[in-house]
Amino acid sequence: QVQFVESGGGLVQSGGSLRLSCVASINYFGAFNMGWYRQAPGKQRESVASITTSGKTNYADSVKGRVTISKDNAKKTVYLDMSNLKPEDTAVYYCNQDPVLWSWGQGTQVTVSA
C-alpha cells in the first residue's frame, strides 16, 4: 500500500512563504510523475503543480510564478516551495502520483491570513 506523508503547512500572513514536503512510501519513486493538489473548504480538490520523471514542471495558472515543485528521488520526497502567499491559497495540500492513482494522505493545512 502506497502512503504519502505531507508536512510543512502552517499559518502565515499574506505575502509569506512556506515549503511543503511529501514523503512517499513507493518503490521506484523516480519512475513516477508526481503532483501537488489542494482542497479549499467547500471546493473540489484541484491540481496545483506537477513534475515529470525528467523534471519537467507544470503549474496551475493561479499559482504560476509563486510556487516551485521539485523532488529528491533518493529521499522519495516531493517539495512545494510557495512564496507571496495569498488568502485564496488557504487549503489542505496533498501530494500523489500524477495522474492520481493512490489513496490520499492526511494532507497538510496551509492557512494564509490577510
PDB file of C-alpha atoms in Angstrom:
ATOM      1  CA  GLN A   1       0.000   0.000   0.000  1.00  0.00           C
ATOM      2  CA  VAL A   2       1.463   3.338  -1.064  1.00  0.00           C
ATOM      3  CA  GLN A   3       1.342   6.068   1.534  1.00  0.00           C
ATOM      4  CA  PHE A   4       2.045   9.789   1.362  1.00  0.00           C
ATOM      5  CA  VAL A   5       3.006  11.874   4.390  1.00  0.00           C
ATOM      6  CA  GLU A   6       2.727  15.607   3.845  1.00  0.00           C
ATOM      7  CA  SER A   7       4.200  18.231   6.157  1.00  0.00           C
ATOM      8  CA  GLY A   8       5.295  21.845   6.294  1.00  0.00           C
ATOM      9  CA  GLY A   9       1.975  23.626   6.361  1.00  0.00           C
ATOM     10  CA  GLY A  10       1.041  26.310   8.836  1.00  0.00           C
ATOM     11  CA  LEU A  11      -0.431  29.732   9.421  1.00  0.00           C
ATOM     12  CA  VAL A  12       1.259  32.567   7.559  1.00  0.00           C
ATOM     13  CA  GLN A  13       0.447  36.135   6.717  1.00  0.00           C
ATOM     14  CA  SER A  14      -0.332  37.231   3.202  1.00  0.00           C
ATOM     15  CA  GLY A  15       2.927  37.561   1.294  1.00  0.00           C
ATOM     16  CA  GLY A  16       4.639  34.884   3.359  1.00  0.00           C
ATOM     17  CA  SER A  17       6.359  31.693   2.284  1.00  0.00           C
ATOM     18  CA  LEU A  18       6.197  28.006   3.088  1.00  0.00           C
ATOM     19  CA  ARG A  19       7.930  24.846   1.988  1.00  0.00           C
ATOM     20  CA  LEU A  20       5.793  21.732   1.852  1.00  0.00           C
ATOM     21  CA  SER A  21       7.277  18.256   1.827  1.00  0.00           C
ATOM     22  CA  CYS A  22       5.783  14.910   0.951  1.00  0.00           C
ATOM     23  CA  VAL A  23       7.464  11.600   1.611  1.00  0.00           C
ATOM     24  CA  ALA A  24       6.162   8.713  -0.447  1.00  0.00           C
ATOM     25  CA  SER A  25       6.420   5.071   0.526  1.00  0.00           C
ATOM     26  CA  ILE A  26       6.589   3.957  -3.071  1.00  0.00           C
ATOM     27  CA  ASN A  27       9.075   1.737  -4.812  1.00  0.00           C
ATOM     28  CA  TYR A  28      10.816   3.164  -7.846  1.00  0.00           C
ATOM     29  CA  PHE A  29       9.765   6.692  -6.850  1.00  0.00           C
ATOM     30  CA  GLY A  30      11.878   8.152  -9.607  1.00  0.00           C
ATOM     31  CA  ALA A  31       9.835   6.355 -12.233  1.00  0.00           C
ATOM     32  CA  PHE A  32       6.654   8.266 -11.473  1.00  0.00           C
ATOM     33  CA  ASN A  33       5.351  11.711 -12.268  1.00  0.00           C
ATOM     34  CA  MET A  34       4.274  13.435  -9.053  1.00  0.00           C
ATOM     35  CA  GLY A  35       1.903  16.244  -8.233  1.00  0.00           C
ATOM     36  CA  TRP A  36       0.697  18.556  -5.517  1.00  0.00           C
ATOM     37  CA  TYR A  37      -3.018  19.109  -5.081  1.00  0.00           C
ATOM     38  CA  ARG A  38      -5.119  21.228  -2.748  1.00  0.00           C
ATOM     39  CA  GLN A  39      -8.661  21.357  -1.458  1.00  0.00           C
ATOM     40  CA  ALA A  40     -10.137  24.516  -0.037  1.00  0.00           C
ATOM     41  CA  PRO A  41     -13.234  24.438   2.189  1.00  0.00           C
ATOM     42  CA  GLY A  42     -16.338  23.826   0.136  1.00  0.00           C
ATOM     43  CA  LYS A  43     -14.383  23.310  -3.072  1.00  0.00           C
ATOM     44  CA  GLN A  44     -13.211  20.349  -5.093  1.00  0.00           C
ATOM     45  CA  ARG A  45      -9.641  19.171  -4.925  1.00  0.00           C
ATOM     46  CA  GLU A  46      -7.536  20.737  -7.658  1.00  0.00           C
ATOM     47  CA  SER A  47      -4.101  20.250  -9.144  1.00  0.00           C
ATOM     48  CA  VAL A  48      -1.524  22.834  -8.125  1.00  0.00           C
ATOM     49  CA  ALA A  49       1.696  21.609  -9.703  1.00  0.00           C
ATOM     50  CA  SER A  50       3.240  18.539 -11.261  1.00  0.00           C
ATOM     51  CA  ILE A  51       6.689  17.269 -12.114  1.00  0.00           C
ATOM     52  CA  THR A  52       7.608  14.544 -14.577  1.00  0.00           C
ATOM     53  CA  THR A  53      10.285  11.903 -14.256  1.00  0.00           C
ATOM     54  CA  SER A  54      12.551  14.096 -16.374  1.00  0.00           C
ATOM     55  CA  GLY A  55      11.932  17.140 -14.220  1.00  0.00           C
ATOM     56  CA  LYS A  56       9.512  18.989 -16.445  1.00  0.00           C
ATOM     57  CA  THR A  57       7.139  21.054 -14.348  1.00  0.00           C
ATOM     58  CA  ASN A  58       3.630  22.362 -14.839  1.00  0.00           C
ATOM     59  CA  TYR A  59       1.653  24.800 -12.699  1.00  0.00           C
ATOM     60  CA  ALA A  60      -1.918  25.922 -12.294  1.00  0.00           C
ATOM     61  CA  ASP A  61      -2.452  29.456 -13.539  1.00  0.00           C
ATOM     62  CA  SER A  62      -3.493  30.541 -10.054  1.00  0.00           C
ATOM     63  CA  VAL A  63      -0.056  29.768  -8.597  1.00  0.00           C
ATOM     64  CA  LYS A  64       2.244  30.214 -11.572  1.00  0.00           C
ATOM     65  CA  GLY A  65       5.236  32.347 -10.687  1.00  0.00           C
ATOM     66  CA  ARG A  66       4.697  31.864  -6.960  1.00  0.00           C
ATOM     67  CA  VAL A  67       5.361  28.152  -6.443  1.00  0.00           C
ATOM     68  CA  THR A  68       8.070  25.703  -7.422  1.00  0.00           C
ATOM     69  CA  ILE A  69       7.752  21.932  -7.386  1.00  0.00           C
ATOM     70  CA  SER A  70      10.827  19.753  -7.054  1.00  0.00           C
ATOM     71  CA  LYS A  71      11.698  16.238  -5.987  1.00  0.00           C
ATOM     72  CA  ASP A  72      14.516  14.236  -4.482  1.00  0.00           C
ATOM     73  CA  ASN A  73      14.356  10.682  -5.795  1.00  0.00           C
ATOM     74  CA  ALA A  74      16.846   9.370  -3.261  1.00  0.00           C
ATOM     75  CA  LYS A  75      14.672  10.651  -0.415  1.00  0.00           C
ATOM     76  CA  LYS A  76      11.407   9.728  -2.156  1.00  0.00           C
ATOM     77  CA  THR A  77      10.286  13.256  -1.409  1.00  0.00           C
ATOM     78  CA  VAL A  78       8.494  15.896  -3.432  1.00  0.00           C
ATOM     79  CA  TYR A  79       8.564  19.545  -2.381  1.00  0.00           C
ATOM     80  CA  LEU A  80       6.412  22.578  -2.998  1.00  0.00           C
ATOM     81  CA  ASP A  81       8.042  25.928  -2.349  1.00  0.00           C
ATOM     82  CA  MET A  82       5.436  28.637  -2.087  1.00  0.00           C
ATOM     83  CA  SER A  83       6.001  32.372  -1.850  1.00  0.00           C
ATOM     84  CA  ASN A  84       3.891  35.530  -1.974  1.00  0.00           C
ATOM     85  CA  LEU A  85       1.071  33.504  -0.463  1.00  0.00           C
ATOM     86  CA  LYS A  86      -2.455  34.845  -0.733  1.00  0.00           C
ATOM     87  CA  PRO A  87      -5.556  34.148   1.370  1.00  0.00           C
ATOM     88  CA  GLU A  88      -7.007  32.218  -1.567  1.00  0.00           C
ATOM     89  CA  ASP A  89      -4.152  29.734  -1.205  1.00  0.00           C
ATOM     90  CA  THR A  90      -5.699  28.565   2.061  1.00  0.00           C
ATOM     91  CA  ALA A  91      -6.391  24.847   1.685  1.00  0.00           C
ATOM     92  CA  VAL A  92      -5.281  21.382   2.663  1.00  0.00           C
ATOM     93  CA  TYR A  93      -2.399  20.386   0.403  1.00  0.00           C
ATOM     94  CA  TYR A  94      -1.799  16.813  -0.713  1.00  0.00           C
ATOM     95  CA  CYS A  95       0.659  15.013  -2.922  1.00  0.00           C
ATOM     96  CA  ASN A  96       0.016  11.997  -5.111  1.00  0.00           C
ATOM     97  CA  GLN A  97       1.150  10.435  -8.293  1.00  0.00           C
ATOM     98  CA  ASP A  98       0.234  12.365 -11.446  1.00  0.00           C
ATOM     99  CA  PRO A  99      -2.297  11.382 -12.589  1.00  0.00           C
ATOM    100  CA  VAL A 100      -3.742  10.407  -9.235  1.00  0.00           C
ATOM    101  CA  LEU A 101      -3.526   6.706  -8.614  1.00  0.00           C
ATOM    102  CA  TRP A 102      -3.226   6.094  -4.881  1.00  0.00           C
ATOM    103  CA  SER A 103      -5.246   6.910  -1.784  1.00  0.00           C
ATOM    104  CA  TRP A 104      -4.757  10.348  -0.335  1.00  0.00           C
ATOM    105  CA  GLY A 105      -2.627  11.060   2.696  1.00  0.00           C
ATOM    106  CA  GLN A 106      -3.732  13.250   5.561  1.00  0.00           C
ATOM    107  CA  GLY A 107      -2.528  16.402   3.823  1.00  0.00           C
ATOM    108  CA  THR A 108      -1.039  19.495   5.399  1.00  0.00           C
ATOM    109  CA  GLN A 109      -3.082  22.587   6.216  1.00  0.00           C
ATOM    110  CA  VAL A 110      -1.987  25.919   4.801  1.00  0.00           C
ATOM    111  CA  THR A 111      -3.763  28.971   6.159  1.00  0.00           C
ATOM    112  CA  VAL A 112      -2.959  32.425   4.836  1.00  0.00           C
ATOM    113  CA  SER A 113      -4.279  35.388   6.764  1.00  0.00           C
ATOM    114  CA  ALA A 114      -4.998  38.694   5.104  1.00  0.00           C
TER     115      ALA A 114
END
